[in-house]
Amino acid sequence: MNLNSLIDTIKRSIVTGTSADVEIHDKSLLSGVLAEDDGDGRPFYRSVFSQWKFDSADRFPMLMAAFRTLWSLFVAVVSLFYMMASVVMLLFTGKWKDRSRSPRMNAVIFLSVVIGFVVMAVLIVSFFFKNVLLFSPDNHVNDAGALVMKQPCGKEHYVFLFNTAECWANTGIDVMAGDKLQISASGAYYGRVQDLALCAKRNVELPFAWNNPSRKVSAVYSNHMDAMNKASGLCMYRGEGARFGSLLCQIQPDALPCVYEDSGVYMEQLDMDAEEGVYASVDVERSGKLYVAVNDIYLSDRVKSELKKSAGYKEIFLGDSTFSDEQIDMLKENAWFNDNFGEILMNIVVIRSNPGDSSIFPYGIMPRFYRMIDDWTSNDWRGLLVSLSYVAAFLVADFTVGYVIRSRRRDDDGMNEGV
């Protein structure tokens, strides 16, 4: 009963001299929301599965059906709290009572949700100001000569320049199990330094091209391509897809030395393509320091025995098929690393699995969420545009389907009325 109806009832009672029952309920909006239900008394949890429906009368029927499904899930969560409260009351009083129409229960849930949202907003703002806007940068050079640039939320950038003549260069970067590495590189090197002097003196072309480890397809010896493919088993890394001249990395604790022959247990080949902007991604499985090298031939006992057996290998790698076994034994293990000429500049991004004490949320939830948004908005514009295109296509298809269903229904109704 609204105000005008109440005034009309009072006037009619005065004129006719008859009595009329008037009942006035004066309550605030909050008390109306939290008060007991005057409906059919159906428990709140019974409406969980009745929320979802596909209504073709909607302009976007599939989208609205998805929203109703999400609302059903929300109702299910709230109903769970109501049922838990009813179970507690049953244990203490011995009577089952639906708590969904309890003003006290509704008030507790309502205030808890409001307070939770306020606290969450304050924590998010505090995190953004403390750990992002007011983040204290720490730029320095570590003991190995790598430039360190720390960023918010457990993300660190390193720039490291290493000489390809060094077998397993120590980057000075300490990583922990669970961290993730993103590595890109630029530069090139030549695998036989004496060729540079001889070819420059004779003014002739180099026998093979400069090797660029930052490309997926490595340069190979132009004059001995088949032989180099067969000799890939002599390189340090002999795992799946191994190729001469690729960039390698391994992680070893301080107490353990680097390994010089491996099939993929400790060493990992970094496949990247600088021209396509593709970087190598490494999931750290053991804690230790990061070492890098090029996939060249390390003259271990196994490699020396292979050279002794093959006159073709002697001709290709030693330049003389009559090289004696005693001369091969005298070669130093890293001799074919020492004659490499060139440097590789590496950009290494370390994403820490544990952001540290900078997070005010448990388990690093906010730093991980921030890093996900930052990567999505700064690096994945193509993916963002594709996602928006999919959303637009879905909305168009949804609207079209709803329009066709509504048009057919109107046509059917018109035909039925005509009959």
CSV table of N, CA, C and O in Angstrom, one decimal, residues 207-266:
chain,number,residue,atom,x,y,z
A,207,PRO,N,86.5,-20.1,-44.5
A,207,PRO,CA,86.0,-21.5,-44.9
A,207,PRO,C,84.6,-21.7,-44.3
A,207,PRO,O,83.9,-22.6,-44.8
A,208,PHE,N,84.2,-21.1,-43.2
A,208,PHE,CA,82.9,-21.3,-42.7
A,208,PHE,C,82.4,-19.9,-42.1
A,208,PHE,O,83.2,-19.0,-41.8
A,209,ALA,N,81.1,-19.8,-42.0
A,209,ALA,CA,80.5,-18.6,-41.5
A,209,ALA,C,80.6,-18.4,-40.0
A,209,ALA,O,80.8,-19.3,-39.3
A,210,TRP,N,80.4,-17.1,-39.6
A,210,TRP,CA,80.4,-16.8,-38.2
A,210,TRP,C,79.1,-17.4,-37.6
A,210,TRP,O,78.0,-17.5,-38.3
A,211,ASN,N,79.2,-18.0,-36.4
A,211,ASN,CA,78.1,-18.7,-35.8
A,211,ASN,C,77.3,-17.7,-34.9
A,211,ASN,O,77.9,-17.0,-34.1
A,212,ASN,N,76.0,-17.7,-35.1
A,212,ASN,CA,75.2,-16.9,-34.3
A,212,ASN,C,74.3,-17.7,-33.4
A,212,ASN,O,73.3,-18.3,-33.8
A,213,PRO,N,74.6,-17.9,-32.1
A,213,PRO,CA,73.8,-18.7,-31.2
A,213,PRO,C,72.4,-18.3,-30.9
A,213,PRO,O,71.6,-19.0,-30.3
A,214,SER,N,72.1,-17.0,-31.3
A,214,SER,CA,70.8,-16.5,-31.0
A,214,SER,C,69.8,-16.8,-32.1
A,214,SER,O,68.7,-16.3,-32.1
A,215,ARG,N,70.1,-17.7,-33.0
A,215,ARG,CA,69.2,-18.2,-34.0
A,215,ARG,C,68.9,-19.7,-33.8
A,215,ARG,O,69.8,-20.4,-33.4
A,216,LYS,N,67.7,-20.1,-34.2
A,216,LYS,CA,67.4,-21.5,-34.0
A,216,LYS,C,68.2,-22.4,-34.9
A,216,LYS,O,68.6,-23.5,-34.6
A,217,VAL,N,68.5,-21.9,-36.2
A,217,VAL,CA,69.3,-22.7,-37.1
A,217,VAL,C,70.7,-22.1,-37.1
A,217,VAL,O,70.9,-21.0,-37.5
A,218,SER,N,71.6,-22.9,-36.5
A,218,SER,CA,73.0,-22.4,-36.4
A,218,SER,C,73.7,-22.5,-37.7
A,218,SER,O,73.5,-23.4,-38.5
A,219,ALA,N,74.7,-21.6,-37.9
A,219,ALA,CA,75.5,-21.6,-39.1
A,219,ALA,C,76.5,-22.8,-38.9
A,219,ALA,O,77.0,-23.2,-37.9
A,220,VAL,N,76.7,-23.5,-40.0
A,220,VAL,CA,77.6,-24.7,-40.1
A,220,VAL,C,78.7,-24.5,-41.1
A,220,VAL,O,78.6,-23.6,-41.9
A,221,TYR,N,79.6,-25.4,-41.0
A,221,TYR,CA,80.8,-25.3,-42.0
A,221,TYR,C,80.3,-25.5,-43.4
A,221,TYR,O,79.6,-26.5,-43.7
A,222,SER,N,80.5,-24.5,-44.2
A,222,SER,CA,80.0,-24.5,-45.6
A,222,SER,C,80.6,-25.6,-46.4
A,222,SER,O,80.0,-26.2,-47.3
A,223,ASN,N,81.9,-25.9,-46.1
A,223,ASN,CA,82.6,-26.9,-46.9
A,223,ASN,C,82.5,-28.3,-46.4
A,223,ASN,O,82.9,-29.2,-47.1
A,224,HIS,N,82.1,-28.4,-45.1
A,224,HIS,CA,82.1,-29.7,-44.5
A,224,HIS,C,80.8,-29.9,-43.8
A,224,HIS,O,80.7,-30.4,-42.6
A,225,MET,N,79.7,-29.6,-44.4
A,225,MET,CA,78.4,-29.6,-43.7
A,225,MET,C,78.0,-31.0,-43.3
A,225,MET,O,77.6,-31.3,-42.2
A,226,ASP,N,78.1,-32.0,-44.2
A,226,ASP,CA,77.8,-33.4,-43.9
A,226,ASP,C,78.6,-33.9,-42.7
A,226,ASP,O,78.1,-34.6,-41.8
A,227,ALA,N,79.9,-33.6,-42.8
A,227,ALA,CA,80.8,-34.1,-41.8
A,227,ALA,C,80.5,-33.5,-40.4
A,227,ALA,O,80.6,-34.2,-39.4
A,228,MET,N,80.1,-32.2,-40.4
A,228,MET,CA,79.8,-31.6,-39.1
A,228,MET,C,78.5,-32.1,-38.6
A,228,MET,O,78.4,-32.3,-37.3
A,229,ASN,N,77.5,-32.5,-39.4
A,229,ASN,CA,76.3,-33.1,-38.9
A,229,ASN,C,76.6,-34.5,-38.3
A,229,ASN,O,76.0,-34.8,-37.3
A,230,LYS,N,77.5,-35.2,-38.9
A,230,LYS,CA,77.9,-36.5,-38.3
A,230,LYS,C,78.7,-36.3,-37.0
A,230,LYS,O,78.7,-37.2,-36.2
A,231,ALA,N,79.5,-35.2,-36.9
A,231,ALA,CA,80.3,-35.0,-35.8
A,231,ALA,C,79.6,-34.3,-34.6
A,231,ALA,O,80.2,-33.9,-33.6
A,232,SER,N,78.3,-34.1,-34.7
A,232,SER,CA,77.6,-33.4,-33.6
A,232,SER,C,77.7,-34.2,-32.3
A,232,SER,O,77.5,-33.7,-31.2
A,233,GLY,N,77.9,-35.6,-32.4
A,233,GLY,CA,78.0,-36.4,-31.2
A,233,GLY,C,79.3,-36.1,-30.5
A,233,GLY,O,79.5,-36.5,-29.3
A,234,LEU,N,80.3,-35.3,-31.1
A,234,LEU,CA,81.5,-35.0,-30.4
A,234,LEU,C,81.3,-33.7,-29.5
A,234,LEU,O,82.2,-33.5,-28.6
A,235,CYS,N,80.3,-33.0,-29.6
A,235,CYS,CA,80.1,-31.8,-28.9
A,235,CYS,C,79.8,-32.1,-27.4
A,235,CYS,O,79.4,-33.2,-27.1
A,236,MET,N,79.8,-31.1,-26.6
A,236,MET,CA,79.6,-31.3,-25.1
A,236,MET,C,78.1,-31.7,-24.9
A,236,MET,O,77.9,-32.7,-24.2
A,237,TYR,N,77.2,-31.1,-25.5
A,237,TYR,CA,75.8,-31.4,-25.4
A,237,TYR,C,75.4,-32.3,-26.5
A,237,TYR,O,75.5,-32.0,-27.7
A,238,ARG,N,74.8,-33.5,-26.1
A,238,ARG,CA,74.4,-34.5,-27.1
A,238,ARG,C,73.0,-34.9,-27.0
A,238,ARG,O,72.6,-36.0,-27.4
A,239,GLY,N,72.2,-34.0,-26.4
A,239,GLY,CA,70.8,-34.3,-26.2
A,239,GLY,C,70.0,-34.2,-27.5
A,239,GLY,O,70.5,-34.0,-28.6
A,240,GLU,N,68.6,-34.2,-27.3
A,240,GLU,CA,67.7,-34.1,-28.5
A,240,GLU,C,67.9,-32.8,-29.2
A,240,GLU,O,67.8,-31.7,-28.5
A,241,GLY,N,68.0,-32.8,-30.5
A,241,GLY,CA,68.1,-31.5,-31.3
A,241,GLY,C,69.5,-30.8,-31.1
A,241,GLY,O,69.6,-29.7,-31.4
A,242,ALA,N,70.5,-31.5,-30.6
A,242,ALA,CA,71.8,-30.9,-30.4
A,242,ALA,C,72.4,-30.4,-31.7
A,242,ALA,O,72.3,-31.1,-32.7
A,243,ARG,N,73.0,-29.3,-31.7
A,243,ARG,CA,73.7,-28.8,-32.8
A,243,ARG,C,75.0,-28.0,-32.4
A,243,ARG,O,75.0,-27.5,-31.3
A,244,PHE,N,75.9,-28.0,-33.3
A,244,PHE,CA,77.2,-27.3,-33.0
A,244,PHE,C,76.9,-25.8,-33.0
A,244,PHE,O,76.2,-25.2,-33.8
A,245,GLY,N,77.6,-25.1,-32.0
A,245,GLY,CA,77.5,-23.7,-31.9
A,245,GLY,C,76.3,-23.1,-31.1
A,245,GLY,O,76.2,-21.9,-31.0
A,246,SER,N,75.4,-24.0,-30.7
A,246,SER,CA,74.2,-23.5,-29.9
A,246,SER,C,74.7,-23.0,-28.6
A,246,SER,O,75.8,-23.3,-28.1
A,247,LEU,N,73.8,-22.2,-27.9
A,247,LEU,CA,74.1,-21.7,-26.6
A,247,LEU,C,73.6,-22.7,-25.5
A,247,LEU,O,72.4,-23.2,-25.6
A,248,LEU,N,74.4,-23.0,-24.5
A,248,LEU,CA,74.1,-23.9,-23.5
A,248,LEU,C,74.1,-23.3,-22.1
A,248,LEU,O,74.8,-22.2,-21.9
A,249,CYS,N,73.4,-23.9,-21.2
A,249,CYS,CA,73.4,-23.4,-19.8
A,249,CYS,C,73.3,-24.6,-18.9
A,249,CYS,O,72.8,-25.7,-19.3
A,250,GLN,N,73.8,-24.5,-17.7
A,250,GLN,CA,73.7,-25.5,-16.7
A,250,GLN,C,73.7,-24.8,-15.3
A,250,GLN,O,74.3,-23.7,-15.2
A,251,ILE,N,73.1,-25.4,-14.3
A,251,ILE,CA,73.0,-24.9,-13.0
A,251,ILE,C,73.7,-25.9,-12.1
A,251,ILE,O,73.3,-27.0,-12.0
A,252,GLN,N,74.7,-25.4,-11.3
A,252,GLN,CA,75.4,-26.3,-10.4
A,252,GLN,C,75.6,-25.6,-9.1
A,252,GLN,O,75.9,-24.4,-9.0
A,253,PRO,N,75.4,-26.3,-8.0
A,253,PRO,CA,75.7,-25.7,-6.7
A,253,PRO,C,77.2,-25.4,-6.6
A,253,PRO,O,78.0,-25.8,-7.3
A,254,ASP,N,77.5,-24.5,-5.6
A,254,ASP,CA,78.9,-24.0,-5.4
A,254,ASP,C,79.9,-25.2,-5.2
A,254,ASP,O,81.0,-25.1,-5.6
A,255,ALA,N,79.4,-26.2,-4.5
A,255,ALA,CA,80.3,-27.3,-4.2
A,255,ALA,C,80.6,-28.3,-5.3
A,255,ALA,O,81.5,-29.1,-5.2
A,256,LEU,N,79.8,-28.2,-6.4
A,256,LEU,CA,80.0,-29.2,-7.5
A,256,LEU,C,80.5,-28.5,-8.7
A,256,LEU,O,80.2,-27.4,-9.0
A,257,PRO,N,81.4,-29.2,-9.4
A,257,PRO,CA,82.0,-28.6,-10.7
A,257,PRO,C,81.0,-28.8,-11.8
A,257,PRO,O,80.0,-29.6,-11.8
A,258,CYS,N,81.3,-28.1,-12.9
A,258,CYS,CA,80.4,-28.2,-14.1
A,258,CYS,C,80.7,-29.5,-14.8
A,258,CYS,O,81.8,-30.0,-14.7
A,259,VAL,N,79.7,-30.0,-15.5
A,259,VAL,CA,79.9,-31.2,-16.3
A,259,VAL,C,80.2,-30.8,-17.7
A,259,VAL,O,79.8,-29.7,-18.2
A,260,TYR,N,81.0,-31.6,-18.4
A,260,TYR,CA,81.5,-31.3,-19.7
A,260,TYR,C,81.0,-32.2,-20.8
A,260,TYR,O,81.2,-32.0,-22.0
A,261,GLU,N,80.2,-33.2,-20.4
A,261,GLU,CA,79.5,-34.1,-21.4
A,261,GLU,C,78.2,-34.4,-20.8
A,261,GLU,O,78.1,-34.9,-19.6
A,262,ASP,N,77.1,-34.3,-21.6
A,262,ASP,CA,75.8,-34.5,-21.0
A,262,ASP,C,74.8,-34.7,-22.2
A,262,ASP,O,75.0,-34.2,-23.3
A,263,SER,N,73.8,-35.5,-21.9
A,263,SER,CA,72.7,-35.8,-22.9
A,263,SER,C,71.4,-35.0,-22.5
A,263,SER,O,70.4,-35.4,-23.1
A,264,GLY,N,71.5,-34.1,-21.6
A,264,GLY,CA,70.3,-33.3,-21.3
A,264,GLY,C,69.9,-33.4,-19.8
A,264,GLY,O,68.8,-32.9,-19.5
A,265,VAL,N,70.7,-34.0,-19.0
A,265,VAL,CA,70.4,-34.1,-17.6
A,265,VAL,C,70.7,-32.8,-16.8
A,265,VAL,O,69.9,-32.2,-16.1
A,266,TYR,N,71.9,-32.3,-17.0
A,266,TYR,CA,72.3,-31.1,-16.4
A,266,TYR,C,72.4,-29.9,-17.4
A,266,TYR,O,72.1,-28.8,-17.0
